[in-house]
Short mmCIF file of C-alpha atoms in Angstrom, two decimals:
data_model
loop_
_atom_site.label_atom_id
_atom_site.label_comp_id
_atom_site.label_asym_id
_atom_site.label_seq_id
_atom_site.Cartn_x
_atom_site.Cartn_y
_atom_site.Cartn_z
CA MET Q 22 -13.04 -32.67 11.66
CA ASN Q 23 -12.86 -30.34 14.62
CA ILE Q 24 -10.14 -27.82 13.88
CA LYS Q 25 -9.18 -25.52 16.78
CA THR Q 26 -8.77 -21.87 15.95
CA PRO Q 27 -5.53 -20.52 17.11
CA HIS Q 28 -5.62 -17.41 19.45
CA PRO Q 29 -4.79 -14.00 17.89
CA LYS Q 30 -1.30 -12.62 18.74
CA LYS Q 31 -1.25 -8.97 19.68
CA ARG Q 32 2.51 -8.68 18.69
CA LEU Q 33 1.57 -9.52 15.10
CA GLY Q 34 -1.36 -6.90 14.97
CA GLN Q 35 -3.85 -9.83 14.58
CA HIS Q 36 -7.56 -8.88 14.47
CA PHE Q 37 -9.41 -11.63 12.84
CA LEU Q 38 -12.34 -10.69 10.59
CA ILE Q 39 -15.64 -12.49 11.97
CA ASP Q 40 -18.46 -10.96 10.05
CA LYS Q 41 -19.45 -12.85 6.85
CA SER Q 42 -21.48 -9.96 5.53
CA VAL Q 43 -18.27 -7.93 5.51
CA VAL Q 44 -16.56 -10.66 3.56
CA ARG Q 45 -19.14 -10.47 0.87
CA ARG Q 46 -18.86 -6.76 0.63
CA ILE Q 47 -15.01 -6.92 0.06
CA VAL Q 48 -15.28 -9.80 -2.48
CA ALA Q 49 -17.95 -7.75 -4.36
CA ALA Q 50 -15.65 -4.67 -4.29
CA ALA Q 51 -12.88 -6.66 -5.74
CA GLY Q 52 -15.14 -7.88 -8.56
CA ILE Q 53 -13.84 -11.32 -8.26
CA ALA Q 54 -14.16 -13.55 -11.40
CA PRO Q 55 -13.72 -17.41 -11.49
CA ASP Q 56 -10.31 -18.57 -11.88
CA GLU Q 57 -8.60 -15.15 -11.28
CA LEU Q 58 -5.58 -14.95 -8.99
CA VAL Q 59 -5.89 -13.33 -5.71
CA VAL Q 60 -3.08 -12.69 -3.39
CA GLU Q 61 -4.04 -12.47 0.27
CA ILE Q 62 -1.78 -10.83 2.91
CA GLY Q 63 -2.44 -12.05 6.46
CA PRO Q 64 -5.25 -14.44 5.98
CA GLY Q 65 -5.64 -15.13 9.74
CA THR Q 66 -8.25 -17.87 10.52
CA GLY Q 67 -9.54 -17.68 6.78
CA ALA Q 68 -12.79 -15.88 6.91
CA LEU Q 69 -11.85 -13.76 3.73
CA THR Q 70 -9.99 -16.73 2.22
CA GLU Q 71 -13.16 -18.78 2.39
CA GLY Q 72 -15.06 -15.98 0.78
CA LEU Q 73 -12.62 -15.67 -2.10
CA LEU Q 74 -12.59 -19.56 -2.64
CA GLU Q 75 -16.26 -19.56 -2.77
CA ALA Q 76 -16.20 -16.99 -5.46
CA GLY Q 77 -14.12 -19.34 -7.64
CA THR Q 78 -10.73 -17.69 -7.53
CA ARG Q 79 -7.37 -19.04 -7.07
CA VAL Q 80 -5.66 -17.78 -3.86
CA ILE Q 81 -2.14 -17.29 -2.63
CA ALA Q 82 -2.27 -16.64 1.02
CA ILE Q 83 0.91 -15.17 2.75
CA GLU Q 84 0.88 -15.81 6.42
CA THR Q 85 3.93 -15.14 8.75
CA ASP Q 86 2.24 -16.85 11.80
CA ALA Q 87 3.43 -20.59 11.42
CA GLY Q 88 0.51 -21.75 13.67
CA LEU Q 89 -2.12 -20.03 11.48
CA ALA Q 90 -0.45 -21.26 8.22
CA ALA Q 91 -0.94 -24.81 9.47
CA HIS Q 92 -4.46 -24.12 10.51
CA LEU Q 93 -5.25 -22.88 7.12
CA LYS Q 94 -3.80 -25.92 5.44
CA ALA Q 95 -6.08 -28.10 7.60
CA LYS Q 96 -9.15 -25.85 7.31
CA PHE Q 97 -8.80 -25.82 3.48
CA VAL Q 98 -7.28 -29.12 2.80
CA ASN Q 99 -9.34 -29.80 -0.26
CA ALA Q 100 -8.50 -26.34 -1.86
CA VAL Q 101 -4.90 -26.93 -1.12
CA SER Q 102 -4.80 -30.32 -2.56
CA THR Q 103 -6.63 -29.22 -5.86
CA GLY Q 104 -4.16 -26.20 -6.25
CA ARG Q 105 -6.84 -23.64 -5.56
CA LEU Q 106 -5.19 -22.44 -2.35
CA GLU Q 107 -1.61 -22.03 -1.84
CA ILE Q 108 -0.21 -21.08 1.66
CA ILE Q 109 3.09 -19.28 1.61
CA ALA Q 110 4.45 -19.24 5.45
CA ALA Q 111 6.59 -15.94 5.14
CA ASP Q 112 6.68 -12.52 6.20
CA ALA Q 113 4.88 -10.35 3.59
CA LEU Q 114 7.31 -7.58 4.06
CA LYS Q 115 10.09 -9.83 2.62
CA VAL Q 116 8.39 -11.62 -0.17
CA SER Q 117 8.40 -10.45 -3.66
CA PHE Q 118 4.92 -10.06 -5.14
CA ILE Q 119 6.30 -9.66 -8.53
CA ASP Q 120 8.13 -13.06 -8.38
CA ILE Q 121 5.03 -14.59 -7.10
CA CYS Q 122 2.92 -13.32 -9.93
CA LYS Q 123 5.52 -14.27 -12.36
CA ALA Q 124 5.69 -17.76 -11.18
CA ALA Q 125 1.81 -17.93 -11.45
CA GLY Q 126 2.03 -16.67 -15.07
CA THR Q 127 -0.38 -13.73 -14.40
CA LYS Q 128 -1.27 -10.57 -12.62
CA ALA Q 129 -3.11 -10.82 -9.42
CA LYS Q 130 -5.63 -8.94 -7.46
CA ALA Q 131 -4.50 -8.12 -3.78
CA VAL Q 132 -7.44 -8.76 -1.57
CA SER Q 133 -6.49 -8.49 2.17
CA ASN Q 134 -7.42 -7.61 5.63
CA LEU Q 135 -3.83 -6.21 6.48
CA PRO Q 136 -2.37 -6.80 9.75
CA TYR Q 137 -2.45 -3.48 11.75
CA ASN Q 138 1.12 -3.56 12.69
CA ILE Q 139 2.48 -3.57 9.16
CA SER Q 140 -0.26 -1.62 7.29
CA GLY Q 141 1.93 1.32 6.55
CA PRO Q 142 5.02 -0.54 5.39
CA ILE Q 143 2.86 -3.09 3.49
CA MET Q 144 1.15 -0.42 1.71
CA THR Q 145 4.56 1.18 0.52
CA ARG Q 146 5.52 -2.23 -0.65
CA LEU Q 147 2.43 -2.85 -2.51
CA ILE Q 148 2.74 0.51 -4.22
CA ASN Q 149 6.45 -0.33 -5.18
CA GLU Q 150 5.47 -3.67 -6.64
CA ARG Q 151 2.29 -2.51 -8.21
CA SER Q 152 3.14 -4.01 -11.51
CA ALA Q 153 2.20 -7.42 -10.05
CA PHE Q 154 -1.42 -6.33 -9.51
CA SER Q 155 -4.43 -5.31 -11.56
CA LEU Q 156 -6.39 -4.16 -8.55
CA MET Q 157 -6.03 -4.01 -4.86
CA VAL Q 158 -8.89 -4.12 -2.24
CA LEU Q 159 -7.49 -3.80 1.21
CA MET Q 160 -8.83 -3.30 4.70
CA LEU Q 161 -6.81 -1.35 7.08
CA GLN Q 162 -6.99 1.23 9.89
CA LYS Q 163 -9.12 4.18 8.92
CA GLU Q 164 -6.13 6.46 9.84
CA VAL Q 165 -4.02 4.81 7.27
CA ALA Q 166 -6.79 4.84 4.61
CA GLU Q 167 -7.33 8.40 5.14
CA ARG Q 168 -3.67 9.13 4.51
CA LEU Q 169 -3.89 7.30 1.15
CA VAL Q 170 -6.59 9.71 -0.09
CA ALA Q 171 -5.55 12.82 1.86
CA LYS Q 172 -5.31 16.28 0.18
CA PRO Q 173 -2.58 18.77 0.38
CA GLY Q 174 -2.66 20.93 3.46
CA SER Q 175 -4.48 18.28 5.49
CA LYS Q 176 -2.98 16.55 8.76
CA ALA Q 177 -2.96 13.26 6.96
CA TYR Q 178 -1.35 14.33 3.97
CA GLY Q 179 2.24 12.83 3.56
CA ILE Q 180 4.70 10.60 1.76
CA LEU Q 181 2.23 7.72 1.58
CA SER Q 182 -0.42 9.97 0.18
CA ILE Q 183 1.83 11.42 -2.47
CA LEU Q 184 3.42 8.12 -3.66
CA SER Q 185 0.16 6.15 -3.66
CA GLN Q 186 -1.77 8.90 -5.53
CA LEU Q 187 1.23 9.19 -7.97
CA HIS Q 188 0.73 5.47 -9.03
CA ALA Q 189 -2.93 4.54 -8.41
CA ASP Q 190 -6.57 5.58 -8.48
CA ILE Q 191 -7.67 5.21 -4.99
CA ASN Q 192 -11.16 5.12 -3.44
CA MET Q 193 -12.41 4.82 0.06
CA GLU Q 194 -15.17 1.93 -0.23
CA PHE Q 195 -16.62 1.69 3.22
CA ASN Q 196 -15.95 2.06 6.87
CA LEU Q 197 -16.07 -0.71 9.48
CA PRO Q 198 -16.66 -0.69 13.19
CA PRO Q 199 -14.45 -2.71 15.67
CA SER Q 200 -17.20 -5.14 16.28
CA VAL Q 201 -16.60 -6.97 13.04
CA PHE Q 202 -13.28 -8.24 14.31
CA PHE Q 203 -11.84 -10.51 17.20
CA PRO Q 204 -10.45 -9.26 19.19
CA GLN Q 205 -11.90 -5.85 18.64
CA PRO Q 206 -9.40 -3.12 17.60
CA LYS Q 207 -9.44 0.28 19.40
CA VAL Q 208 -10.02 2.11 16.22
CA GLU Q 209 -12.25 2.00 12.98
CA SER Q 210 -11.15 0.22 9.92
CA SER Q 211 -11.70 1.14 6.21
CA VAL Q 212 -11.72 -0.85 2.93
CA VAL Q 213 -9.93 0.89 0.07
CA ARG Q 214 -9.97 0.17 -3.54
CA LEU Q 215 -6.62 0.88 -5.69
CA VAL Q 216 -6.19 0.41 -9.40
CA PRO Q 217 -2.62 0.88 -10.42
CA LEU Q 218 -1.82 3.20 -13.17
CA ALA Q 219 0.08 2.21 -16.26
CA ALA Q 220 2.35 5.43 -15.87
CA PRO Q 221 2.82 7.96 -13.07
CA ARG Q 222 -0.14 10.34 -12.82
CA VAL Q 223 2.23 13.32 -13.35
CA PRO Q 224 5.54 13.44 -15.14
CA VAL Q 225 8.58 12.69 -12.84
CA PRO Q 226 12.18 12.78 -13.62
CA ASP Q 227 12.82 9.35 -12.16
CA GLU Q 228 10.84 7.71 -9.40
CA ALA Q 229 13.99 7.23 -6.90
CA PHE Q 230 14.69 10.97 -7.20
CA PHE Q 231 11.13 11.91 -6.84
CA ARG Q 232 10.75 9.84 -3.70
CA LYS Q 233 14.08 11.22 -2.35
CA VAL Q 234 12.67 14.84 -2.81
CA VAL Q 235 9.33 14.12 -1.18
CA VAL Q 236 10.99 12.12 1.88
CA SER Q 237 13.41 14.94 2.23
CA SER Q 238 10.60 17.58 2.66
CA PHE Q 239 8.46 15.54 5.02
CA SER Q 240 11.28 14.57 7.21
CA THR Q 241 11.15 18.14 8.49
CA ARG Q 242 7.42 18.76 7.91
CA ARG Q 243 7.25 22.21 9.61
CA LYS Q 244 10.18 23.72 7.70
CA THR Q 245 9.79 25.68 4.46
CA LEU Q 246 10.74 24.12 1.27
CA PRO Q 247 14.33 25.64 0.88
CA ASN Q 248 15.34 24.43 4.52
CA SER Q 249 13.52 20.94 4.24
CA LEU Q 250 15.22 20.14 0.97
CA LYS Q 251 18.81 20.86 2.27
CA PRO Q 252 19.37 17.10 2.54
CA LEU Q 253 19.44 16.76 -1.19
CA GLY Q 254 22.93 18.15 -1.21
CA ILE Q 255 21.95 20.86 -3.89
CA ALA Q 256 23.20 24.42 -3.40
CA PRO Q 257 20.68 26.46 -1.56
CA ALA Q 258 20.66 29.06 -4.54
CA GLY Q 259 19.72 26.22 -6.94
CA VAL Q 260 17.06 24.91 -4.81
CA LYS Q 261 15.49 28.24 -4.43
CA ALA Q 262 15.68 28.90 -8.27
CA ALA Q 263 14.05 25.48 -8.94
CA ILE Q 264 11.12 26.55 -6.52
CA VAL Q 265 10.70 29.86 -7.92
CA GLY Q 266 10.89 28.57 -11.43
CA CYS Q 267 7.86 26.32 -10.75
CA ASN Q 268 5.90 29.36 -9.63
CA ILE Q 269 5.92 27.94 -6.07
CA ASP Q 270 6.27 30.44 -3.05
CA PRO Q 271 9.58 29.50 -1.27
CA GLY Q 272 7.90 30.17 1.96
CA ARG Q 273 5.51 27.24 1.43
CA ARG Q 274 5.92 23.82 3.28
CA GLY Q 275 6.01 20.48 1.56
CA GLU Q 276 2.58 19.53 3.04
CA THR Q 277 0.85 22.17 1.01
CA LEU Q 278 2.08 21.14 -2.31
CA SER Q 279 -0.12 19.31 -4.78
CA LEU Q 280 0.98 16.19 -6.77
CA GLU Q 281 1.43 18.18 -9.87
CA GLU Q 282 3.44 20.78 -7.96
CA TRP Q 283 5.68 17.78 -6.61
CA GLY Q 284 6.18 16.44 -10.12
CA LYS Q 285 7.38 19.90 -11.43
CA LEU Q 286 9.72 20.67 -8.43
CA ALA Q 287 11.23 17.18 -8.60
CA SER Q 288 11.88 17.62 -12.24
CA ALA Q 289 13.36 21.14 -11.78
CA LEU Q 290 15.57 19.89 -8.97
CA LYS Q 291 16.72 16.98 -11.07
CA ALA Q 292 17.70 19.59 -13.80
CA VAL Q 293 19.71 21.61 -11.35
CA GLU Q 294 21.47 18.57 -10.00
CA GLY Q 295 22.34 17.40 -13.38
CA ALA Q 296 23.72 20.83 -14.26
CA ASN Q 297 25.85 20.95 -11.11
CA ARG Q 298 27.27 17.54 -11.85
CA ALA Q 299 27.98 18.50 -15.40
CA SER Q 300 29.93 21.71 -14.25
CA LEU Q 301 32.23 19.53 -11.95
CA ASN Q 302 33.31 17.39 -14.92
#
């Protein structure tokens, strides 16, 4: 049966993987074993899907493009009919990966060529729902991959770096040129491997407050810590005392703090916030 391949849509950030050798490298990086469950986000025309199925895994593919979802169902009709492939026609930013894996009765590996236009937001969502996954092997823009592994003081270091490194071991596997995609993107791509941690890498008071502290600091990246943390609503004297109490120079900016320093500072600020609340009661 001759199945016509849909054209890529620029508005959806679609760049279809066309190099089978790259597919093999991604599957190898994921250490796919037969009968494992894989969640694939943005399967496109199914190049990676095919490689995953050939490795013997079960695949749940999430595709927001209705035309591509229909194409995949036709292309892999046998895998769909035998239950080895499930196509979910939905926006990956709106589905619950935790619910998907609960329904399947097992954790999954996330193995995907992420759509360029949602790679940042989808990475945040994957980290937030990391309990659904035993492993993630993801292809994304090199710039986003560099943010995941960035060190303090570097231009790429930011919110995504800190939250990702708090919750996962991350490794850059390999880089890819534009020529392995159609249409060719204007930037290089990278494949990263993330192993979710059972507990945060450093102690944090609570994850919501930790995130609030980090986001507050990076929303005004060039300001020093006492100024960038004003949105927390904690008295300036309390903020400064927390910073100094952690042996951090108040003249530093958030972009220079290590993950360990962020954990200590968030805990100290949480204690100050709690003391302030208690004094008002």
